Structure formats: structure tokens, C-alpha cells
Short mmCIF file of C-alpha atoms in Angstrom, two decimals:
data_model
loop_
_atom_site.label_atom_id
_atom_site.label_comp_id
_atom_site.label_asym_id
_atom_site.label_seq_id
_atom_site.Cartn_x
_atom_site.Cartn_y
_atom_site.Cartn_z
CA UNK A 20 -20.72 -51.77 -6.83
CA UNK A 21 -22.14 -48.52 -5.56
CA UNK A 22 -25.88 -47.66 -6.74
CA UNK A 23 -27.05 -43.79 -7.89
CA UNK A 24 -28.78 -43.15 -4.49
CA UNK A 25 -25.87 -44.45 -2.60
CA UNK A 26 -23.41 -42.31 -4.67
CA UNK A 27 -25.27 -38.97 -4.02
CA UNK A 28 -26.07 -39.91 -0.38
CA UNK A 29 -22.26 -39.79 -0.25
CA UNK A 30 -21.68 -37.02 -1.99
CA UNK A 31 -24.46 -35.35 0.11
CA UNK A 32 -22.67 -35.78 3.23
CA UNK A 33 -19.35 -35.03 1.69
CA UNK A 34 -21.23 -31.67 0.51
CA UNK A 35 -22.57 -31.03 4.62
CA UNK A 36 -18.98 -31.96 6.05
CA UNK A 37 -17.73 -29.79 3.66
CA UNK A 38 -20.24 -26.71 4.91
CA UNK A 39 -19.08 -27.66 8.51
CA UNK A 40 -15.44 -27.69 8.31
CA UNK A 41 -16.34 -24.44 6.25
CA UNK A 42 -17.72 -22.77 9.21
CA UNK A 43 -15.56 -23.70 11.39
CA UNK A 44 -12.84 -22.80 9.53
CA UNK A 45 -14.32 -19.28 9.20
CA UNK A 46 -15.31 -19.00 12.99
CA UNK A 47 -11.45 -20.30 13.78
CA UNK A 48 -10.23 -17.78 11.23
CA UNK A 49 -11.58 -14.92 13.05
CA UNK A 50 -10.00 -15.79 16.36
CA UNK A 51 -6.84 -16.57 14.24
CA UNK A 52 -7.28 -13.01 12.57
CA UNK A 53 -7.37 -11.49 16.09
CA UNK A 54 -4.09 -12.74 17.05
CA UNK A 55 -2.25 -12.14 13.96
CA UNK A 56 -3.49 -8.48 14.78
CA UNK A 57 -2.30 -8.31 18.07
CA UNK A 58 0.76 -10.19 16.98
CA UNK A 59 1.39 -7.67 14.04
CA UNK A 60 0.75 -4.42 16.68
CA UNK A 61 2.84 -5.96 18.89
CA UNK A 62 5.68 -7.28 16.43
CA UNK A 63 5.23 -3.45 15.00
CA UNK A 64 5.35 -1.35 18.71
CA UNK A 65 8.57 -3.40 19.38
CA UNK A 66 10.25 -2.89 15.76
CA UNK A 67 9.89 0.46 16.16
CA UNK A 68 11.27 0.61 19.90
CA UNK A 69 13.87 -0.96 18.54
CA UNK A 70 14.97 0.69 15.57
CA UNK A 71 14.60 3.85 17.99
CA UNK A 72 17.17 2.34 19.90
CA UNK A 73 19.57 2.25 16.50
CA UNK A 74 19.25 5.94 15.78
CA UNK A 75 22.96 7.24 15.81
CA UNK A 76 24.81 8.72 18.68
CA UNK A 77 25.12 12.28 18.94
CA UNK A 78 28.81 11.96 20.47
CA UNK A 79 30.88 12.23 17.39
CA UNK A 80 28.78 15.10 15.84
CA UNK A 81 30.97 18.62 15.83
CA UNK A 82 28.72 21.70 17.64
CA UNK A 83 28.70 22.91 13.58
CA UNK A 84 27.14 19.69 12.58
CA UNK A 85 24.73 19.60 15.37
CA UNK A 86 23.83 23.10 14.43
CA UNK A 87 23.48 22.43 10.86
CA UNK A 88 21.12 19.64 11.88
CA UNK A 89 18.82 21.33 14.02
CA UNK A 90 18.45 23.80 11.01
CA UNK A 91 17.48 21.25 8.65
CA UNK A 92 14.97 19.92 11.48
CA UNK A 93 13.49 23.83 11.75
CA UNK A 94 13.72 24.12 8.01
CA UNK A 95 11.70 20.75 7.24
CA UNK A 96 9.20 21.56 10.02
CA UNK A 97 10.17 18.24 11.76
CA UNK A 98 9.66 20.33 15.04
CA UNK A 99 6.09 21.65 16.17
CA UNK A 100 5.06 23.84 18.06
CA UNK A 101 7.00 25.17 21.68
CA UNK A 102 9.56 22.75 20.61
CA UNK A 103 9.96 24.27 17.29
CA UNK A 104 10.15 27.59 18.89
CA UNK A 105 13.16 26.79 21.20
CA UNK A 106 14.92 25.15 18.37
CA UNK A 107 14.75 28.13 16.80
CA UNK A 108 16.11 30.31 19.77
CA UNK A 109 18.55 27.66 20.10
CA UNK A 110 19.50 27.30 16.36
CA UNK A 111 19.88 31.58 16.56
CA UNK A 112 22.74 31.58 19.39
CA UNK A 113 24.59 28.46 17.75
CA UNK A 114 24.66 30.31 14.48
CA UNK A 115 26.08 33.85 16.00
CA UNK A 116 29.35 31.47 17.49
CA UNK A 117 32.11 32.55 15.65
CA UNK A 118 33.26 29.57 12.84
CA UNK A 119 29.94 27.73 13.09
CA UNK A 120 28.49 28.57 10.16
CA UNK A 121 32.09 28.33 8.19
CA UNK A 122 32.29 24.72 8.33
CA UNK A 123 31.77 22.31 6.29
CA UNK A 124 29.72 20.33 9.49
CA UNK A 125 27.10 22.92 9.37
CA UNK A 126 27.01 22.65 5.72
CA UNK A 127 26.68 18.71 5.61
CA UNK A 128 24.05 19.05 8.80
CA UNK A 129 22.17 21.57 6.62
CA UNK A 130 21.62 18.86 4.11
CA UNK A 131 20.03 16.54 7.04
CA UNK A 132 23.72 14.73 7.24
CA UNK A 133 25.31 13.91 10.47
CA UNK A 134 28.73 13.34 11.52
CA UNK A 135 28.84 9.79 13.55
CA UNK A 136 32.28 9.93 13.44
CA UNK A 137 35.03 8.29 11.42
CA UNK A 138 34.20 10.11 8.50
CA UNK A 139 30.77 8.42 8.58
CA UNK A 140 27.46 10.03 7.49
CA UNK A 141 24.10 9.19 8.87
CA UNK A 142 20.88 10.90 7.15
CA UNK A 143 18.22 12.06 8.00
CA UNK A 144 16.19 11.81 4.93
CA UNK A 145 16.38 7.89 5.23
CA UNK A 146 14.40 8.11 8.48
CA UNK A 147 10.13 8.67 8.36
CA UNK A 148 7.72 10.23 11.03
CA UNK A 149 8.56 9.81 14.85
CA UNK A 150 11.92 8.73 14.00
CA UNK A 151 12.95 11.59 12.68
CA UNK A 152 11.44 13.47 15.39
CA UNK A 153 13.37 12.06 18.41
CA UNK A 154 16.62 12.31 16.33
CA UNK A 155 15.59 16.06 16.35
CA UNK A 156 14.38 16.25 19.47
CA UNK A 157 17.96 14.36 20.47
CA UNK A 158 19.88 17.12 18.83
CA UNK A 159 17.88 19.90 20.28
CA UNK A 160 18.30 18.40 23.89
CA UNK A 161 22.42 18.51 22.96
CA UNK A 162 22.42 21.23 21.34
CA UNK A 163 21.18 23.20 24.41
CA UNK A 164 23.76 22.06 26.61
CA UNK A 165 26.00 23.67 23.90
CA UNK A 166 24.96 27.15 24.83
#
């Protein structure tokens, strides 16, 4: 049977392996916290690459729709600056094109809502930030090669 001073000399050392493994742990865990990091940036840059990659094609959209849109991209300020200034321009001689503005594409694009065909709807309001963005950008890019 164990004595009193062999009992705590055990639970001494059980108390210093305990402090070890404990710093280890917590010098490990930093390394480990690193790579989750890089792991998460990396997991995140490549989400977003690919959800960029499912934003809908602009191929069904009518030239109302895609005139409607870039409105609601001027409108909501999704467009800055020189880019924001051509959609403008743009958005100006779309609108003056005789039925444009009658139908009910422009409307539904005026309410961030574009035709992918099929009677399908894709909106914009579901997409955030830089997404959003190069959808615009998208539509200003085709909607200049519709003047």
C-alpha cells in the first residue's frame, strides 16, 4: 500500500506532466491556429472565386431587362466612380430606345430581378459586396455592346 509522501510525489509529477503537455499543447496550438488561418483565407478566396463563377448568365436577359438592371445598379450606388458615370451614359441611351422602358423586363430589372431565361428570376438583392459588383459590372460591359 502506497504511503502519504509517495501519494503526493505522484501526484506532484502528475501535476508537472500536466504543466508540460499544457505548454506544449499551447505552443502546438499556435502553429495549429496559423494554419487553420491560412486554411480559412484560403478555403474563403476560393469560395468566393467560385461562387463568382455561379453568378447567372447574361444571355437570356432581354436589352429591357438588362437596362432595368443597370438602373437598379446606378440607383443602389453599386457602381463608383468612372464606372458609375458610364453606366449612367449608358443607362441614358438604353432608356431613349423606343419600347424599353414599356416592358415589363425593365420593370422586373428595376426591382434588381433578372431574366435567366425560362421564365426564371435571379436577384440581385440575394447577392452582398463584390458580388454584386461584377454582376453589375457584367451588365454594364453587355449593355454597351447594346448601343
Amino acid at each position: 500500500m502506497m504511503n502519504k509522501k509517495t501519494l503526493l510525489a505522484l501526484v506532484a509529477v502528475a501535476g508537472l506532466t500536466g504543466a508540460a503537455s499544457s505548454a506544449q499543447a499551447q505552443s502546438f496550438g499556435s502553429i495549429g491556429q496559423n494554419a487553420l488561418s491560412a486554411a480559412t483565407s484560403s478555403a474563403k478566396s476560393g469560395m468566393t472565386g467560385m461562387v463568382g463563377n455561379m453568378l447567372p448568365s447574361l444571355s437570356s436577359a432581354s436589352t429591357s431587362n438588362l437596362t432595368g438592371i443597370l438602373g437598379y445598379c446606378v440607383q443602389n450606388n453599386v457602381l463608383s466612380g468612372t464606372t458609375a458615370t458610364s453606366a449612367s451614359s449608358v443607362l441614358n441611351n438604353l432608356t431613349q430606345q423606343q419600347g424599353v422602358t414599356s416592358s415589363s423586363g425593365y420593370s422586373a430589372g428595376q426591382q434588381g430581378l433578372l431574366q435567366t431565361g425560362d421564365n426564371q428570376m435571379f436577384s440581385l438583392a440575394n447577392l452582398k459586396g463584390q458580388l454584386k459588383t461584377k454582376l453589375c459590372n457584367m451588365v454594364l460591359s453587355k449593355a454597351q455592346s447594346l448601343l
